[in-house]
Tab-separated table of C-alpha atoms and ligand atoms in Angstrom:
chain	number	residue	atom	x	y	z
C	174	MET	CA	115.191	87.971	95.473
C	175	THR	CA	113.066	90.949	94.533
C	176	GLU	CA	114.756	93.324	92.163
C	177	ILE	CA	114.442	96.961	93.141
C	178	ILE	CA	114.036	99.019	89.988
C	179	ASP	CA	116.248	102.044	90.455
C	180	GLY	CA	114.659	104.964	88.642
C	181	GLU	CA	117.335	107.392	89.838
C	182	SER	CA	120.041	105.445	88.098
C	183	VAL	CA	118.149	104.893	84.832
C	184	ALA	CA	117.123	108.554	84.828
C	185	ALA	CA	120.774	109.550	85.290
C	186	ASP	CA	121.616	107.500	82.192
C	187	VAL	CA	118.849	109.221	80.218
C	188	ARG	CA	120.090	112.638	81.350
C	189	GLY	CA	123.625	111.688	80.328
C	190	ALA	CA	122.452	110.703	76.865
C	191	VAL	CA	120.387	113.910	76.627
C	192	ALA	CA	123.367	116.052	77.699
C	193	ASP	CA	125.477	114.440	74.952
C	194	GLU	CA	122.803	115.272	72.389
C	195	VAL	CA	122.536	118.843	73.690
C	196	SER	CA	126.223	119.382	73.023
C	197	ARG	CA	125.947	117.784	69.556
C	198	LEU	CA	123.029	120.076	68.764
C	199	SER	CA	124.944	123.015	70.118
C	200	ASP	CA	127.845	122.175	67.749
C	201	ALA	CA	125.281	122.294	64.961
C	202	GLY	CA	124.165	125.755	66.097
C	203	VAL	CA	121.016	124.663	67.933
C	204	GLU	CA	120.526	125.512	71.623
C	205	PRO	CA	117.504	123.493	72.824
C	206	GLY	CA	115.076	125.534	74.919
C	207	LEU	CA	112.090	124.664	77.105
C	208	ALA	CA	109.463	127.155	78.242
C	209	THR	CA	107.380	126.448	81.308
C	210	VAL	CA	104.159	128.334	81.973
C	211	LEU	CA	102.711	128.456	85.475
C	212	MET	CA	99.205	129.777	86.131
C	213	SER	CA	98.641	128.619	89.683
C	214	ASP	CA	99.419	129.457	93.289
C	215	ASP	CA	99.686	125.798	94.180
C	216	PRO	CA	103.040	125.266	95.969
C	217	ALA	CA	103.357	121.744	94.518
C	218	SER	CA	103.040	123.096	90.973
C	219	GLU	CA	105.632	125.771	91.783
C	220	THR	CA	107.974	123.062	93.025
C	221	TYR	CA	107.445	120.918	89.920
C	222	VAL	CA	108.202	123.842	87.626
C	223	SER	CA	111.355	124.810	89.475
C	224	MET	CA	112.550	121.186	89.397
C	225	LYS	CA	112.031	121.164	85.639
C	226	GLN	CA	114.115	124.329	85.297
C	227	ARG	CA	116.892	122.826	87.412
C	228	ASP	CA	116.837	119.654	85.340
C	229	CYS	CA	117.182	121.700	82.154
C	230	GLU	CA	120.173	123.528	83.570
C	231	GLU	CA	121.870	120.262	84.478
C	232	VAL	CA	121.832	118.955	80.900
C	233	GLY	CA	122.445	122.314	79.177
C	234	ILE	CA	118.896	123.016	77.986
C	235	GLU	CA	117.949	126.685	78.038
C	236	SER	CA	114.884	127.261	80.193
C	237	PHE	CA	112.380	130.062	80.041
C	238	HIS	CA	109.592	130.645	82.474
C	239	VAL	CA	106.364	132.620	82.336
C	240	GLU	CA	104.161	133.133	85.393
C	241	ILE	CA	100.581	134.222	84.959
C	242	ASP	CA	98.411	135.360	87.795
C	243	ALA	CA	95.950	132.586	88.716
C	244	ASP	CA	93.081	135.124	88.496
C	245	ALA	CA	94.094	136.486	85.103
C	246	PRO	CA	91.753	135.975	82.171
C	247	ALA	CA	92.302	132.774	80.164
C	248	ALA	CA	93.139	134.920	77.130
C	249	GLU	CA	96.398	135.910	78.800
C	250	LEU	CA	97.448	132.292	78.900
C	251	TYR	CA	96.425	131.730	75.271
C	252	GLU	CA	98.449	134.749	74.163
C	253	THR	CA	101.447	133.549	76.131
C	254	ILE	CA	101.252	130.157	74.418
C	255	ASP	CA	100.917	131.818	71.003
C	256	ASP	CA	104.045	133.895	71.687
C	257	LEU	CA	106.027	130.859	72.812
C	258	ASN	CA	104.824	128.885	69.777
C	259	GLU	CA	106.313	131.618	67.586
C	260	ARG	CA	109.709	131.867	69.268
C	261	ASP	CA	112.677	130.237	67.566
C	262	ASP	CA	114.612	129.818	70.812
C	263	VAL	CA	111.785	127.837	72.452
C	264	HIS	CA	111.476	124.236	71.237
C	265	GLY	CA	109.251	122.863	73.959
C	266	VAL	CA	106.257	124.517	75.643
C	267	LEU	CA	104.931	123.033	78.861
C	268	VAL	CA	101.870	124.417	80.593
C	269	GLN	CA	101.918	123.189	84.181
C	270	LEU	CA	98.696	121.437	85.203
C	271	PRO	CA	96.317	121.771	86.967
C	272	LEU	CA	94.970	125.060	85.682
C	273	PRO	CA	92.475	127.356	87.442
C	274	ASP	CA	88.826	126.409	86.997
C	275	HIS	CA	88.034	129.331	84.698
C	276	VAL	CA	90.554	128.082	82.147
C	277	ASP	CA	89.513	125.327	79.777
C	278	LYS	CA	92.266	122.714	79.881
C	279	ARG	CA	91.342	121.216	76.497
C	280	THR	CA	91.642	124.559	74.749
C	281	VAL	CA	95.027	125.086	76.313
C	282	LEU	CA	96.340	121.645	75.318
C	283	ARG	CA	95.201	122.262	71.734
C	284	ARG	CA	96.815	125.673	71.654
C	285	VAL	CA	100.379	124.453	72.161
C	286	ALA	CA	101.950	123.835	68.755
C	287	PRO	CA	102.078	120.040	68.258
C	288	GLU	CA	105.782	120.297	67.330
C	289	LYS	CA	106.484	121.931	70.708
C	290	ASP	CA	104.133	119.789	72.779
C	291	VAL	CA	106.819	118.026	74.824
C	292	ASP	CA	104.185	116.711	77.239
C	293	GLY	CA	102.565	114.827	74.350
C	294	PHE	CA	99.049	115.936	75.337
C	295	HIS	CA	97.944	117.635	72.091
C	296	PRO	CA	95.306	115.501	70.279
C	297	GLU	CA	97.585	115.248	67.242
C	298	ASN	CA	100.337	113.723	69.388
C	299	VAL	CA	97.856	111.498	71.233
C	300	GLY	CA	96.615	110.241	67.856
C	301	ARG	CA	100.144	109.597	66.630
C	302	LEU	CA	100.936	107.628	69.779
C	303	VAL	CA	97.844	105.455	69.380
C	304	ALA	CA	98.698	104.928	65.701
C	305	GLY	CA	102.164	103.647	66.721
C	306	ASP	CA	103.879	106.678	65.189
C	307	ALA	CA	104.589	108.751	68.276
C	308	ARG	CA	106.257	112.128	67.973
C	309	PHE	CA	106.432	112.723	71.731
C	310	LYS	CA	105.425	110.066	74.200
C	311	PRO	CA	103.973	111.442	77.429
C	312	CYS	CA	106.776	111.558	79.967
C	313	THR	CA	105.461	109.227	82.678
C	314	PRO	CA	104.448	106.238	80.548
C	315	HIS	CA	107.548	106.747	78.430
C	316	GLY	CA	109.617	106.678	81.610
C	317	VAL	CA	107.954	103.423	82.662
C	318	GLN	CA	108.702	102.001	79.237
C	319	LYS	CA	112.370	102.964	79.667
C	320	LEU	CA	112.468	101.191	83.041
C	321	LEU	CA	110.989	98.038	81.513
C	322	ASP	CA	113.658	98.174	78.848
C	323	ALA	CA	116.511	98.905	81.255
C	324	TYR	CA	115.552	95.959	83.454
C	325	ASP	CA	114.821	93.593	80.544
C	326	VAL	CA	111.279	92.986	81.747
C	327	GLU	CA	109.586	90.534	79.367
C	328	THR	CA	106.334	92.155	78.292
C	329	GLU	CA	105.582	90.046	75.263
C	330	GLY	CA	102.573	87.891	76.032
C	331	ALA	CA	102.488	89.123	79.621
C	332	ASP	CA	99.212	89.930	81.297
C	333	ALA	CA	99.495	93.612	82.246
C	334	VAL	CA	97.133	95.593	84.437
C	335	VAL	CA	97.176	99.387	84.370
C	336	VAL	CA	95.307	100.855	87.313
C	337	GLY	CA	94.050	104.294	86.270
C	338	ARG	CA	92.751	105.661	82.976
C	339	SER	CA	93.929	109.273	83.026
C	340	ASP	CA	94.953	110.984	79.800
C	341	ILE	CA	98.439	111.623	81.122
C	342	VAL	CA	99.291	108.236	82.610
C	343	GLY	CA	96.806	105.342	82.377
C	344	LYS	CA	95.614	105.647	78.774
C	345	PRO	CA	98.964	106.281	77.094
C	346	MET	CA	100.565	103.615	79.300
C	347	ALA	CA	98.059	101.017	78.167
C	348	ASN	CA	98.575	102.087	74.573
C	349	LEU	CA	102.328	101.626	74.802
C	350	LEU	CA	101.920	98.232	76.408
C	351	ILE	CA	99.740	96.868	73.594
C	352	GLN	CA	101.919	98.104	70.760
C	353	LYS	CA	104.068	95.767	68.736
C	354	SER	CA	107.349	96.773	70.311
C	355	PRO	CA	110.043	95.271	72.538
C	356	THR	CA	108.372	96.826	75.608
C	357	GLY	CA	104.851	96.156	74.307
C	358	ASN	CA	102.998	93.081	73.081
C	359	ALA	CA	101.373	92.713	76.504
C	360	THR	CA	97.742	91.673	76.954
C	361	THR	CA	96.605	94.768	78.752
C	362	THR	CA	93.669	95.437	81.067
C	363	VAL	CA	92.877	99.001	82.106
C	364	CYS	CA	91.231	99.280	85.515
C	365	HIS	CA	89.590	102.410	86.861
C	366	SER	CA	87.228	103.752	89.467
C	367	ARG	CA	84.292	101.738	88.105
C	368	THR	CA	86.182	98.460	87.757
C	369	GLU	CA	84.518	95.576	89.532
C	370	ASP	CA	86.752	93.188	91.362
C	371	LEU	CA	90.115	94.858	90.882
C	372	GLU	CA	91.584	92.149	93.109
C	373	ALA	CA	90.783	89.453	90.542
C	374	LYS	CA	92.428	91.465	87.751
C	375	LEU	CA	95.529	92.100	89.826
C	376	ALA	CA	95.811	88.504	90.932
C	377	GLY	CA	96.480	87.409	87.353
C	378	ALA	CA	98.834	90.243	86.432
C	379	ASP	CA	102.441	89.627	85.469
C	380	LEU	CA	102.932	93.386	85.239
C	381	VAL	CA	101.157	96.051	87.259
C	382	VAL	CA	101.315	99.784	86.632
C	383	ALA	CA	99.589	101.532	89.543
C	384	ALA	CA	98.401	105.064	88.745
C	385	ALA	CA	95.231	105.740	90.679
C	386	GLY	CA	96.456	108.361	93.143
C	387	LEU	CA	95.362	106.311	96.176
C	388	PRO	CA	97.985	105.917	98.892
C	389	GLU	CA	99.284	102.358	99.288
C	390	PHE	CA	96.042	100.786	98.109
C	391	VAL	CA	97.655	97.897	96.255
C	392	ASP	CA	99.228	95.597	98.796
C	393	GLY	CA	101.295	92.443	98.550
C	394	SER	CA	98.333	90.114	99.103
C	395	MET	CA	96.742	91.411	95.864
C	396	LEU	CA	99.767	90.646	93.675
C	397	LYS	CA	100.774	87.543	91.755
C	398	ALA	CA	104.080	86.139	93.003
C	399	GLY	CA	106.932	87.399	90.845
C	400	ALA	CA	104.952	90.248	89.265
C	401	THR	CA	106.760	93.363	88.054
C	402	VAL	CA	105.260	96.379	89.836
C	403	LEU	CA	105.652	99.924	88.596
C	404	ASP	CA	104.277	102.400	91.072
C	405	VAL	CA	103.408	105.742	89.470
C	406	GLY	CA	101.521	107.108	92.457
C	407	ILE	CA	102.882	110.048	94.406
C	408	ASN	CA	100.676	110.706	97.418
C	409	ARG	CA	101.269	113.034	100.317
C	410	VAL	CA	100.271	111.484	103.626
C	411	ASP	CA	100.526	112.937	107.108
C	412	ALA	CA	103.641	111.789	108.884
C	413	ASP	CA	105.767	112.646	111.851
C	414	THR	CA	108.476	114.310	109.715
C	415	GLU	CA	109.886	117.814	109.606
C	416	LYS	CA	107.475	118.717	106.817
C	417	GLY	CA	104.562	116.972	108.513
C	418	TYR	CA	104.035	114.617	105.605
C	419	GLU	CA	105.752	111.955	103.522
C	420	LEU	CA	105.348	110.743	99.964
C	421	VAL	CA	104.029	107.259	99.344
C	422	GLY	CA	103.049	105.405	96.205
C	423	ASP	CA	99.851	103.659	95.231
C	424	VAL	CA	101.494	100.402	96.275
C	425	ASP	CA	102.172	99.348	99.835
C	426	TYR	CA	105.879	98.880	99.253
C	427	GLU	CA	106.653	96.906	102.368
C	428	SER	CA	104.153	94.129	101.731
C	429	ALA	CA	104.500	94.221	97.929
C	430	LYS	CA	108.249	93.914	97.797
C	431	ASP	CA	108.126	90.443	99.353
C	432	VAL	CA	105.772	89.176	96.641
C	433	ALA	CA	106.890	91.070	93.536
C	434	GLY	CA	109.684	89.912	91.269
C	435	ALA	CA	110.676	93.522	90.637
C	436	ILE	CA	109.317	96.801	92.029
C	437	THR	CA	109.874	100.539	91.878
C	438	PRO	CA	110.210	102.436	95.159
C	439	VAL	CA	108.506	105.781	95.835
C	440	PRO	CA	110.343	108.067	95.744
C	441	GLY	CA	113.153	107.012	93.417
C	442	GLY	CA	111.225	104.946	90.884
C	443	VAL	CA	109.010	106.389	88.182
C	444	GLY	CA	109.241	110.024	89.372
C	445	PRO	CA	112.837	110.679	88.253
C	446	MET	CA	112.042	109.019	84.911
C	447	THR	CA	109.148	111.408	84.241
C	448	ARG	CA	111.518	114.336	84.736
C	449	ALA	CA	114.222	112.845	82.544
C	450	MET	CA	111.828	112.090	79.678
C	451	LEU	CA	110.780	115.738	79.525
C	452	LEU	CA	114.395	116.657	78.795
C	453	TYR	CA	114.514	113.872	76.219
C	454	ASN	CA	111.381	115.227	74.492
C	455	THR	CA	112.732	118.759	74.518
C	456	VAL	CA	115.920	117.736	72.765
C	457	LYS	CA	113.958	115.661	70.321
C	458	ALA	CA	111.703	118.660	69.646
C	459	ALA	CA	114.708	120.905	68.998
C	460	GLY	CA	116.149	118.387	66.542
C	461	LEU	CA	112.831	118.017	64.715
C	462	GLN	CA	112.267	121.746	64.474
C	463	ARG	CA	115.773	122.521	63.273
C	464	ASP	CA	116.065	119.424	61.102
C	465	VAL	CA	119.074	118.040	62.942
C	466	GLU	CA	119.111	114.341	63.652
C	467	VAL	CA	118.974	113.463	67.344
C	468	ASP	CA	120.412	110.160	68.438
C	469	LEU	CA	118.208	109.135	71.356
C	470	GLU	CA	116.817	105.620	71.730
H	160	NAD	P1	94.021	110.975	87.978
H	160	NAD	O1	93.396	111.382	89.262
H	160	NAD	O2	93.856	111.805	86.770
H	160	NAD	O3	93.535	109.517	87.616
H	160	NAD	C1	93.367	108.520	88.584
H	160	NAD	C2	92.768	107.314	87.935
H	160	NAD	O4	92.603	106.319	88.911
H	160	NAD	C3	91.398	107.571	87.330
H	160	NAD	O5	91.438	107.166	85.988
H	160	NAD	C4	90.451	106.705	88.146
H	160	NAD	O6	89.454	106.075	87.341
H	160	NAD	C5	91.377	105.669	88.743
H	160	NAD	N1	90.879	105.192	90.026
H	160	NAD	C6	90.397	105.922	91.042
H	160	NAD	N2	90.005	105.126	92.066
H	160	NAD	C7	90.234	103.867	91.668
H	160	NAD	C8	90.038	102.606	92.263
H	160	NAD	N3	89.510	102.472	93.479
H	160	NAD	N4	90.371	101.512	91.558
H	160	NAD	C9	90.917	101.615	90.322
H	160	NAD	N5	91.143	102.780	89.721
H	160	NAD	C10	90.804	103.898	90.372
H	160	NAD	O7	95.554	110.763	88.319
H	160	NAD	P2	96.869	110.735	87.419
H	160	NAD	O8	97.194	112.120	87.004
H	160	NAD	O9	96.813	109.658	86.416
H	160	NAD	O10	97.929	110.336	88.538
H	160	NAD	C11	97.813	109.134	89.272
H	160	NAD	C12	98.837	109.128	90.373
H	160	NAD	O11	100.130	109.174	89.779
H	160	NAD	C13	98.798	110.291	91.347
H	160	NAD	O12	99.228	109.859	92.594
H	160	NAD	C14	99.793	111.263	90.771
H	160	NAD	O13	100.342	112.140	91.733
H	160	NAD	C15	100.847	110.321	90.264
H	160	NAD	N6	101.682	110.796	89.165
H	160	NAD	C16	102.986	110.522	89.272
H	160	NAD	C17	103.828	110.847	88.242
H	160	NAD	C18	105.248	110.449	88.369
H	160	NAD	O14	106.080	111.012	87.713
H	160	NAD	N7	105.569	109.445	89.182
H	160	NAD	C19	103.353	111.490	87.134
H	160	NAD	C20	101.994	111.757	87.036
H	160	NAD	C21	101.143	111.382	88.068
């Protein structure tokens, strides 16, 4: 029987643990705070930011929000980040991506103070992750790691294939999977847009993390029987629904679930974990900045 990996339930556990830590911090005089910065007219980005604010509210994290006109000069964004870096009531600073073309993403990611970089995208935090000394793990791969742990997926010695090499998902995911850790020690192959014969790589994989942003492109016939499949993809496809679209993963769930040993659905798999790990990182950031120990696994 294929196990359906329930991200909603594991994310609820993470949120519960975070809420407990928020009240412990509050007893110690620390009110964790997350600032989101939006410089975009993209409705999807607006939705993501408002979901993050709602999530904060649910666990007792203070949330602050700054909106910058998408046409404003990049300097306005830099100044906003500098102000947030300085504020004592803000422990995490998240700049919602993507940014307008006239803004250099790299400069922005370097501008966020590494201690407040709850996305884990600052080069200092990327370096620490690679060195096996992570301060903040990027939320999506960290969420996948939590799912592997929650479902006791054996990664040691497993052949893992990560499809996608982005800085926010594929690369950090592969890094976590090769580390000497209970959810690491996997022999990991990173596939990308120039990979030849993806099918052959997938056919030997005990563990697949699909993060290419291509709707349902991994199907059951490409998977090894019993493989654990973590579908990171969130793709909008036209559908006969009220909204005119539906969300599907990078994996064709219907055919894959008959072959896989365990699989995440979309929605309800990795997505809720990404959101929960942001709260986790924010509380961790508050503890680090105020020198109060935070008890989160
Ligand atoms: P991206 O566009 O930055 O990266 C996509 C990667 O896929 C690239 O590295 C590219 O080389 C690779 N790729 C493209 N075509 C390929 C092919 N034919 N074969 C193999 N690899 C190929 O995307 P991203 O930001 O990493 O996001 C990937 C997907 O995950 C998107 O659908 C995104 O919406 C989703 N996402 C979901 C969450 C979540 O919480 N579930 C979080 C972040 C991203």
